[in-house]
Amino acid sequence: MRPSDEPIIRIENVSKTFGSVRAADRVSLSIERGEFFALIGPSGCGKTTLLRMLAGFETPGEGRIIVAGQDMATVPPNKRPVNMVFQSYAVFPHMSVAENIGYGLRMENRPAKEIAARTEEALALVKLSGLGNRRPDEISGGQRQRVALARALVKRPQVLLLDEPLSALDARLRDAMRLELAHLQKTVGITFVIVTHDQSEALSMADRIAVMNEGRILQLAPPQTLYEAPGNRFVAEFIGKINFFEGNAIPLPQNRLRILTEGIGEVEMQGAANGPVTLAVRPEKIQLSRHESSASGLICVQGAVSETSYHGGASSVLVKIAGGKPLLAEISNVSRAQSPLISRGDKVWCAWRRDDMLLLTE
Amino acid sequence: MRRPARAPLDYFRRPFIRIMFVALLVFLYAPILGLMAFSFNDSKRNIVWRGFTLDYYEKAMANSELMLAFGNSLTIALVSTVISVTLGACAAYLLWRFRFAGKTAYEGMLALPIVIPEICMAVAMMIFLARIGWPQGLPWPLNLGAIIIAHTAFSFPFVALVVRARLETFNRELAEAARDLGAHEPQVFRDVIAPHMRPSLIAGGLLAFTLSLDDFIITFFTSGPDTVTLPVKIYSMVRFSVTPEVNAASTLLILITVALTATGMRLQNRNKIL
């Protein structure tokens, strides 16, 4: 194996407890060179702890962390080939923007000329050219974040760690910054590891995502797999919106199942399971219409619209189906005339393809 | 007829509030302004105004005992401030940086000298210094040692308190960021933590200086015949008679204290960052 084929980060069986809280529970994963990797999960799931262990601010209770082929067990944070962008940005308030960016290079005792040149280059990279002499309190929050980015990138780390980098920005800036971060990552070619609680942030930027809960990785997959083929209920619910139908599976010959559910009756589908299972369908897979569809391979249930909410490009419709079960559907407002078509109290048919439905056994 | 509504800041137009405002100022400053005014009074007694003069300032300046006391006060204040700031900053930093058994109790005990009645502290200091046999009759400025120790003991908790409060506002991610960028612990302290502490060091130093400069009780109990400070000297002058010379000396003390405080506050404002 050539060294460049080796994963840049290998986390092997890492566990960490704080008192009685398991922040990491036998976590193992590897991150490839040049990858944009996201750790997501609800707050307290251990994602930040994992990131801080990579940076060296926490030490694993058990297991090993290997970065660029080197075991990090005895390497202090200031000697690691990684740099971090902090949630609060942690821009040094008593230094100018340029002094902030040059700080890491000064710690390496680089010649002043080189520091000045690389600082200038980093400023240009994050589109802050000409602001080098400003004080941190004279620039905006978004600009401070760019300073934090430049300050970490100027060190040319092997891995850039980002702790909730967009959470302190307002919504509009956040969307712009998402695209820019993804673009920046491709430009510099450095491995990015980002921690976020915002699943849409991870979906839009990352190459691969690890979903964590209670210190464990529940699924590690590319965004599309996580969304369209979640491995368990937690991931299905954490990523995007979804409807669940509890049911009981009875195995049939030829790897088929008959599932008795509340809400949508009896469903036959491919798969192997026995006993309690969950069927799931994403809201945008559901079509609403006034008439029952008779096409084969469709699941079709009737219900009454109990709520609608309009989001501009799409609308969410909550339909109460048999047994009072709420079903969330999302319809795109593809035509200007269509939007007010459905309103509260309407009787509608909800239909979706059986293949668009997920079988979850965990 | 309805009265026009008042904006919140308009209430100052009400006579009652104006009177309160003036009364408060008078209550606070009338005695001090009186003292200052009579330092320019051309009379031996402090009762009737007989015209303006600077004689008593000249007299005070020429009073070698008074000037010696003044010099003692400044020396004591300066030295005890330096020691207090160093000790206080160290105590505050250690309490902030580390966790250890009995930390809460330690913190409480550190703040105790602030609430202990000064007279108790003074008596305790006097007895303590006598008991350990602190040397007497040393040449100047070594003879001020006892007072300096006493002043440091009561003023450094104030410094520790101020610095500790400032450190509470420190964003620990700043230290981590410095570390992440390649700084080792001493560099993190020098480049990130110390600049954050600086305003509190100035404020704490100022506090220690003024506390020391105008302290009477503790000084009175720990000073000897050769180590009279300005407040103690003024007290002994007053025991004979309150001449305008006393007023002049007091006015000088007030001016120095106010000037120092103003300078300190300006320095602090200039360094105010985020």
XYZ file of C-alpha atoms in Angstrom:
636
model
C 0.000 0.000 0.000
C 1.430 3.375 -0.948
C 1.468 5.849 1.928
C -0.941 8.148 0.103
C -3.514 5.374 -0.101
C -3.485 4.949 3.623
C -6.331 6.716 5.463
C -5.201 10.043 6.888
C -7.082 9.350 10.133
C -7.653 5.992 11.747
C -9.675 5.846 14.925
C -9.435 2.399 16.456
C -11.774 1.258 19.217
C -11.733 4.592 20.997
C -13.720 4.908 24.207
C -14.013 7.854 26.555
C -16.155 8.406 29.617
C -16.821 11.576 31.556
C -18.065 10.454 34.952
C -20.968 8.208 34.073
C -21.420 9.576 30.548
C -20.020 7.539 27.687
C -18.893 10.162 25.195
C -17.274 7.608 22.924
C -18.061 3.914 22.970
C -15.663 1.737 20.982
C -15.632 4.073 18.015
C -13.720 2.911 14.967
C -13.543 4.737 11.666
C -11.089 5.863 9.046
C -11.071 9.034 7.025
C -9.458 9.186 3.601
C -7.060 11.825 2.374
C -8.850 14.801 0.848
C -12.220 13.738 2.162
C -14.877 16.091 3.515
C -16.056 14.117 6.511
C -18.939 15.062 8.795
C -19.738 13.886 12.317
C -23.345 14.548 13.175
C -25.699 13.705 15.973
C -27.827 15.306 18.659
C -26.083 17.383 21.326
C -24.225 15.250 23.827
C -23.770 12.378 21.375
C -19.985 12.530 21.612
C -19.197 14.082 18.246
C -17.415 17.101 19.724
C -15.468 14.865 22.105
C -14.270 12.826 19.147
C -13.166 15.987 17.346
C -11.389 17.257 20.469
C -9.588 13.934 20.747
C -8.352 14.399 17.181
C -7.122 17.885 18.108
C -5.541 16.585 21.291
C -7.658 18.457 23.844
C -9.063 15.191 25.172
C -7.274 11.884 25.493
C -9.007 8.620 24.640
C -9.687 6.392 27.617
C -9.078 3.372 25.430
C -8.111 2.797 21.830
C -5.797 4.523 19.399
C -5.941 7.550 17.154
C -3.593 7.543 14.208
C -3.142 10.657 12.098
C -0.937 10.554 9.009
C 0.517 7.237 10.080
C 1.532 8.469 13.523
C -0.008 7.347 16.815
C -1.277 10.493 18.551
C -1.276 9.053 22.075
C 1.700 11.071 23.271
C 1.528 13.996 20.850
C 0.372 17.284 22.468
C -2.088 19.543 20.572
C 0.643 21.967 19.501
C 2.609 19.207 17.743
C -0.219 17.603 15.768
C -0.591 17.838 11.989
C -4.163 19.059 12.455
C -5.658 22.497 13.016
C -9.032 23.479 14.296
C -11.688 26.107 13.652
C -13.480 26.666 16.933
C -17.175 27.162 17.443
C -16.609 30.618 18.938
C -13.906 31.190 16.260
C -11.532 32.068 19.126
C -9.996 34.932 17.165
C -7.447 36.597 19.458
C -9.083 39.925 20.365
C -5.883 41.848 21.060
C -4.236 41.001 17.740
C -4.987 42.354 14.286
C -6.418 40.094 11.613
C -2.977 39.608 10.056
C -1.365 38.948 13.444
C -4.044 36.358 14.139
C -3.385 34.566 10.868
C 0.382 34.731 11.280
C 0.298 33.469 14.867
C 0.737 29.799 14.023
C 3.654 30.578 11.727
C 5.315 32.724 14.387
C 5.054 29.737 16.730
C 6.946 27.753 14.082
C 9.616 30.488 14.088
C 9.246 31.101 10.358
C 11.092 34.073 8.890
C 9.099 37.312 8.910
C 9.111 37.504 5.129
C 7.561 34.093 4.735
C 4.969 34.847 7.414
C 3.951 38.039 5.644
C 3.679 36.303 2.263
C 1.712 33.337 3.540
C -0.573 35.565 5.609
C -1.349 37.595 2.500
C -2.039 34.415 0.561
C -4.354 33.090 3.291
C -6.203 36.414 3.427
C -6.821 36.165 -0.302
C -7.952 32.559 0.025
C -10.747 33.532 2.410
C -11.489 36.776 0.524
C -10.294 39.135 3.235
C -7.513 40.842 1.302
C -6.950 44.369 2.546
C -8.451 43.723 5.987
C -5.180 42.546 7.539
C -4.799 45.599 9.751
C -8.314 45.517 11.148
C -8.967 44.557 14.727
C -11.324 41.613 15.351
C -13.929 43.933 16.876
C -13.953 45.983 13.687
C -15.098 43.135 11.439
C -18.324 41.161 11.171
C -19.017 37.716 12.596
C -18.772 36.151 9.158
C -15.412 37.813 8.601
C -14.168 36.655 11.993
C -14.994 33.137 10.957
C -12.946 33.579 7.798
C -10.061 34.764 9.953
C -10.349 31.587 12.020
C -10.364 29.540 8.821
C -7.377 31.344 7.351
C -5.482 31.111 10.626
C -5.873 27.322 10.624
C -5.283 26.829 6.897
C -2.145 28.955 6.769
C -0.388 26.245 8.786
C -1.054 23.822 5.920
C -2.347 21.095 8.199
C -2.999 17.561 6.999
C -6.471 17.756 8.505
C -8.700 20.717 9.278
C -11.134 20.194 12.136
C -14.254 22.355 12.227
C -16.437 22.476 15.328
C -19.957 23.675 14.447
C -18.441 26.321 12.172
C -21.698 27.731 10.864
C -23.872 27.677 13.963
C -23.114 31.274 14.970
C -23.943 32.747 11.563
C -27.328 34.009 10.440
C -29.317 31.830 8.042
C -28.470 33.648 4.812
C -24.748 33.776 5.528
C -24.824 30.164 6.620
C -26.093 29.005 3.234
C -23.461 31.022 1.402
C -20.728 29.778 3.723
C -21.758 26.151 3.155
C -21.061 26.405 -0.542
C -17.884 28.316 0.112
C -16.548 25.825 2.632
C -17.187 22.957 0.216
C -15.469 24.918 -2.543
C -12.558 25.861 -0.291
C -12.051 22.242 0.662
C -11.784 21.228 -2.992
C -9.369 24.119 -3.643
C -6.913 23.388 -0.836
C -7.355 19.613 -1.017
C -7.006 19.243 2.744
C -9.072 16.672 4.643
C -11.920 18.424 6.455
C -13.596 16.906 9.484
C -16.653 18.880 10.485
C -18.864 18.467 13.531
C -22.422 19.668 13.279
C -25.844 19.035 14.728
C -27.463 20.354 11.544
C -28.115 17.401 9.248
C -28.789 19.544 6.185
C -25.375 21.166 6.630
C -23.717 17.756 6.595
C -25.789 16.483 3.669
C -24.907 19.449 1.508
C -21.159 19.511 2.169
C -19.781 16.151 3.211
C -18.530 13.236 1.137
C -19.284 10.875 3.974
C -21.206 11.297 7.198
C -21.027 9.446 10.480
C -24.225 9.646 12.519
C -23.531 9.355 16.232
C -25.713 8.828 19.263
C -24.718 8.090 22.849
C -21.076 7.742 21.950
C -21.563 5.251 19.161
C -21.548 5.511 15.401
C -24.926 4.335 14.178
C -24.207 4.617 10.481
C -21.349 5.829 8.333
C -22.229 6.444 4.714
C -22.383 8.999 1.895
C -25.207 11.559 2.244
C -27.476 9.917 -0.311
C -27.238 6.497 1.320
C -27.980 7.985 4.722
C -31.050 9.693 3.382
C -32.417 7.029 1.067
C -31.237 3.919 2.888
C -30.861 4.656 6.591
C -29.773 1.615 8.554
C -31.995 2.154 11.546
C -34.813 4.194 12.968
C -32.587 6.704 14.690
C -30.710 7.622 11.541
C -33.915 7.671 9.491
C -35.450 10.121 11.940
C -32.366 12.243 12.478
C -31.706 12.825 8.783
C -34.626 14.634 7.180
C -38.292 13.992 7.876
C -39.956 10.608 7.712
C -43.209 8.721 8.413
C -43.079 5.495 10.365
C -45.519 2.583 10.380
C -45.073 0.024 13.100
C -45.795 -3.521 11.975
C -45.244 -7.193 12.396
C -43.380 -9.176 9.761
C -44.179 -12.742 8.774
C -41.583 -14.406 6.527
C -42.868 -15.838 3.240
C -41.019 -18.086 0.779
C -38.545 -16.582 -1.733
C -37.253 -13.930 0.646
C -40.573 -12.160 0.790
C -42.385 -10.724 3.750
C -45.939 -10.039 4.700
C -46.128 -7.110 7.077
C -49.207 -6.274 9.060
C -49.198 -2.606 9.937
C -51.301 -0.045 11.676
C -52.376 2.613 9.229
C -51.618 1.068 5.869
C -52.868 -2.447 6.397
C -51.117 -5.441 4.939
C -48.008 -4.952 2.797
C -46.037 -7.548 0.932
C -42.440 -6.797 0.041
C -38.924 -8.176 -0.440
C -36.778 -8.607 2.623
C -35.870 -10.783 5.549
C -37.305 -10.169 9.000
C -39.424 -11.748 11.626
C -41.442 -10.039 14.306
C -41.746 -6.305 14.967
C -40.480 -4.057 12.166
C -40.918 -0.468 11.074
C -41.853 0.689 7.601
C -40.831 4.196 6.682
C -41.493 6.607 3.859
C -40.105 10.083 3.227
C -42.701 12.878 2.856
C -41.622 13.886 -0.651
C -42.174 10.362 -1.955
C -45.883 10.668 -1.211
C -48.209 11.895 -3.973
C -51.512 13.485 -3.057
C -54.537 13.300 -5.308
C -58.307 13.549 -5.244
C -58.780 10.113 -6.719
C -57.641 6.668 -5.803
C -54.885 5.377 -8.031
C -55.188 1.868 -9.293
C -51.643 1.473 -10.601
C -49.807 -1.594 -9.362
C -46.869 -1.355 -6.957
C -48.455 1.630 -5.199
C -49.610 1.961 -1.662
C -52.677 4.120 -1.517
C -54.504 5.324 1.578
C -57.241 7.854 2.105
C -57.232 10.571 4.687
C -58.280 14.094 5.588
C -55.920 17.058 5.435
C -55.459 18.306 8.978
C -52.802 20.921 8.395
C -50.854 22.561 5.608
C -47.861 24.816 5.771
C -46.480 26.746 2.866
C -42.697 27.120 2.454
C -42.550 28.780 -0.948
C -41.018 26.140 -3.138
C -42.795 23.333 -1.376
C -45.671 22.803 1.011
C -45.991 20.371 3.878
C -49.329 18.655 4.233
C -50.346 16.677 7.271
C -52.975 14.044 6.451
C -54.865 12.070 9.089
C -55.282 8.540 7.757
C -57.110 5.529 9.115
C -56.854 5.224 12.876
C -56.063 8.933 13.235
C -52.423 8.394 12.288
C -50.787 11.550 10.943
C -48.948 11.240 7.650
C -46.607 13.980 6.504
C -46.399 14.635 2.790
C -44.380 17.230 0.977
C -45.529 18.553 -2.365
C -43.537 20.815 -4.648
C -45.345 23.876 -5.806
C -44.421 23.285 -9.444
C -47.062 25.580 -10.854
C -48.204 29.002 -9.729
C -51.799 27.913 -9.916
C -51.405 24.707 -8.009
C -50.406 25.923 -4.557
C -53.839 26.586 -3.056
C -55.212 23.317 -4.428
C -55.231 21.508 -1.095
C -56.655 22.978 2.049
C -57.567 21.860 5.502
C -60.422 19.354 5.718
C -60.028 18.081 2.147
C -60.315 14.354 1.566
C -57.256 13.171 -0.323
C -55.580 9.979 -1.404
C -51.921 9.526 -0.461
C -49.991 7.220 -2.747
C -46.379 6.109 -2.869
C -44.439 3.362 -4.550
C -43.849 0.296 -2.493
C -40.162 0.426 -3.515
C -39.839 3.881 -2.002
C -40.681 2.457 1.355
C -37.941 1.416 3.769
C -37.939 -1.651 5.948
C -36.231 -0.968 9.273
C -35.593 -3.734 11.711
C -33.603 -1.754 14.320
C -56.467 68.415 30.132
C -54.050 65.566 29.671
C -50.435 66.085 30.474
C -48.129 65.219 27.610
C -46.530 61.812 28.086
C -42.921 61.792 29.165
C -40.241 59.778 27.487
C -38.256 57.602 29.905
C -35.278 59.942 29.946
C -37.487 62.991 30.425
C -38.086 62.317 34.079
C -35.080 64.455 34.907
C -37.348 67.437 34.263
C -39.312 66.680 37.393
C -38.204 69.005 40.198
C -38.273 66.228 42.782
C -35.762 64.176 40.847
C -33.525 67.163 40.322
C -33.531 67.969 44.018
C -32.685 64.359 44.864
C -29.869 64.456 42.393
C -28.321 67.592 43.857
C -28.890 66.451 47.443
C -26.991 63.247 46.785
C -24.032 65.141 45.397
C -24.029 67.566 48.304
C -24.230 64.723 50.769
C -21.279 63.010 49.108
C -19.005 65.921 48.441
C -19.808 68.871 50.714
C -17.407 67.823 53.479
C -14.610 67.097 51.029
C -15.114 70.320 49.109
C -15.175 72.185 52.428
C -11.893 70.617 53.416
C -10.339 71.551 50.099
C -11.690 75.118 50.170
C -10.385 75.798 53.647
C -6.925 74.629 52.673
C -6.722 77.979 50.863
C -8.076 79.961 53.828
C -5.855 82.734 55.081
C -6.517 82.063 58.744
C -5.053 79.959 61.477
C -8.445 78.566 62.301
C -10.707 76.585 60.074
C -13.925 78.413 60.838
C -14.216 81.731 59.069
C -13.127 82.518 55.515
C -10.512 85.286 55.545
C -9.203 85.299 52.023
C -7.253 83.146 49.589
C -3.704 82.021 50.201
C -1.320 79.260 49.185
C 0.705 79.745 52.366
C -0.415 76.519 53.909
C 0.646 74.507 50.897
C 4.067 76.114 51.189
C 4.073 75.376 54.882
C 3.043 71.785 54.315
C 5.757 71.379 51.682
C 8.319 72.828 54.030
C 7.252 70.568 56.888
C 9.960 67.938 56.713
C 8.119 65.508 58.976
C 5.043 65.727 56.812
C 7.103 65.261 53.659
C 8.900 62.283 55.170
C 5.543 60.742 56.021
C 4.400 61.449 52.488
C 7.494 59.777 51.067
C 6.955 56.799 53.350
C 3.343 56.487 52.211
C 4.278 56.520 48.543
C 7.088 54.013 49.013
C 4.906 51.661 51.005
C 2.063 51.958 48.525
C 4.336 51.334 45.555
C 6.108 48.291 46.974
C 3.024 46.699 48.497
C 1.146 47.236 45.212
C 3.794 45.416 43.218
C 3.793 42.506 45.655
C -0.013 42.471 45.920
C -0.515 42.408 42.171
C 1.989 39.589 41.759
C 0.548 37.499 44.588
C -3.063 38.303 43.730
C -2.633 37.521 40.049
C -0.893 34.233 40.833
C -3.601 33.223 43.312
C -6.367 34.120 40.871
C -4.697 32.310 37.996
C -4.106 29.135 40.001
C -7.672 29.125 41.263
C -8.956 29.587 37.735
C -6.637 27.173 35.998
C -6.582 24.176 38.303
C -8.988 21.953 40.137
C -7.894 20.605 43.505
C -9.381 19.291 46.739
C -10.592 22.058 49.045
C -10.536 24.695 46.325
C -13.809 26.304 47.415
C -12.624 26.560 51.000
C -9.321 28.003 49.815
C -11.113 30.598 47.748
C -13.310 31.562 50.657
C -10.358 31.948 52.970
C -8.592 34.083 50.415
C -11.480 36.529 50.440
C -11.813 36.541 54.217
C -9.399 39.438 54.917
C -11.806 41.626 52.952
C -14.590 41.123 55.486
C -12.539 40.786 58.680
C -12.822 44.066 60.621
C -9.730 46.099 59.917
C -9.093 46.746 63.582
C -8.861 42.990 64.243
C -6.505 42.600 61.331
C -4.433 45.490 62.711
C -4.159 44.075 66.212
C -3.392 40.633 64.795
C -0.665 42.095 62.601
C 0.865 44.016 65.475
C 0.949 40.986 67.754
C 2.176 38.733 64.962
C 5.043 41.024 64.009
C 6.045 41.463 67.655
C 5.882 37.741 68.298
C 8.071 36.766 65.358
C 10.464 39.508 66.457
C 10.411 41.617 63.323
C 13.607 43.695 63.499
C 13.205 47.270 64.663
C 15.310 50.296 63.884
C 16.466 49.309 60.405
C 17.615 52.080 58.072
C 15.138 53.563 55.602
C 13.459 52.076 53.542
C 13.932 48.667 55.203
C 12.146 49.943 58.316
C 8.965 50.133 56.246
C 9.021 46.346 55.817
C 6.513 45.625 58.565
C 3.947 48.042 57.163
C 4.517 46.750 53.642
C 3.850 43.201 54.796
C 0.693 44.289 56.601
C -0.573 46.276 53.604
C 0.143 43.448 51.198
C -1.714 41.027 53.428
C -4.919 43.027 53.292
C -4.751 44.334 49.752
C -3.747 41.296 47.707
C -7.104 39.525 48.242
C -8.714 42.512 46.523
C -6.391 42.077 43.561
C -7.087 38.337 43.479
C -10.809 39.016 43.462
C -10.619 41.478 40.581
C -8.321 39.276 38.488
C -10.404 36.186 39.213
C -13.552 37.952 38.021
C -11.784 38.978 34.835
C -10.544 35.460 34.173
C -14.092 34.167 34.456
C -14.852 36.019 31.230
C -11.978 34.372 29.404
C -13.036 32.176 26.491
C -11.070 28.990 27.025
C -11.268 28.267 23.315
C -8.757 31.121 22.880
C -6.173 29.190 24.867
C -7.005 26.024 22.958
C -6.721 27.872 19.673
C -3.260 29.145 20.592
C -2.259 25.654 21.635
C -3.695 24.240 18.417
C -1.647 26.737 16.414
C 1.576 25.503 17.970
C 2.027 27.424 21.218
C 3.240 25.611 24.315
C 1.804 26.417 27.746
C 4.057 29.379 28.652
C 3.439 30.896 25.206
C -0.311 30.458 25.630
C -0.074 32.362 28.907
C 2.078 35.122 27.427
C 0.151 35.564 24.176
C -3.451 34.968 25.128
C -4.158 34.777 28.863
C -1.935 37.620 30.095
C -3.336 40.155 27.583
C -6.799 39.222 28.763
C -5.786 39.704 32.400
C -4.109 43.075 31.830
C -7.063 45.393 32.530
C -7.712 43.584 35.797
C -4.043 43.870 36.762
C -4.248 47.622 36.270
C -7.520 47.872 38.168
C -6.277 45.604 40.939
C -3.002 47.491 41.213
C -4.841 50.755 41.455
C -7.068 49.374 44.142
C -4.080 48.086 46.114
C -2.271 51.411 45.733
C -5.131 53.547 46.984
C -5.949 51.099 49.764
C -2.372 51.294 50.951
C -2.013 55.041 50.482
C -4.963 55.968 52.669
C -4.856 53.160 55.157
C -4.861 54.346 58.715
C -5.868 51.628 61.146
C -3.476 48.851 60.150
C -0.656 51.306 59.592
C -1.238 52.937 62.953
C -0.808 49.615 64.690
C 2.235 48.487 62.753
C 4.185 51.739 62.395
C 6.892 52.851 64.762
C 8.106 56.379 65.556
C 10.342 56.428 62.463
C 7.807 54.996 60.085
C 4.962 57.485 60.113
C 2.791 57.570 57.008
C 0.754 60.480 55.718
C -2.607 59.437 57.222
C -0.970 58.731 60.585
C 0.882 62.042 60.444
C -2.277 63.934 59.592
C -3.981 62.257 62.519
C -1.249 63.345 64.903
C -1.341 66.900 63.535
C -5.095 67.034 64.051
C -4.667 66.068 67.663
C -2.959 69.418 68.315
C -5.188 71.594 66.165
C -6.853 71.451 62.785
C -4.816 74.026 60.895
C -5.239 74.646 57.179
C -1.927 72.846 56.802
C -3.789 69.617 57.572
C -6.339 70.576 54.949
C -3.568 71.172 52.455
C -1.966 67.804 53.130
C -5.330 66.074 52.896
C -6.129 67.848 49.659
C -2.857 66.643 48.198
C -3.718 63.090 49.227
C -7.143 63.351 47.586
C -5.685 64.803 44.396
C -3.087 62.067 44.086
C -5.665 59.346 44.646
C -8.133 60.818 42.152
C -5.428 61.412 39.564
C -4.191 57.842 39.875
C -7.652 56.405 39.610
C -8.428 58.522 36.562
C -5.171 57.452 34.890
C -5.877 53.842 35.645
C -9.380 54.039 34.261
C -8.136 55.701 31.112
C -5.478 53.041 30.639
C -8.099 50.409 31.153
C -10.436 51.972 28.622
C -7.714 52.229 26.052
C -6.961 48.563 26.494
C -10.582 47.579 26.392
C -10.938 44.905 23.788
C -14.018 42.969 22.817
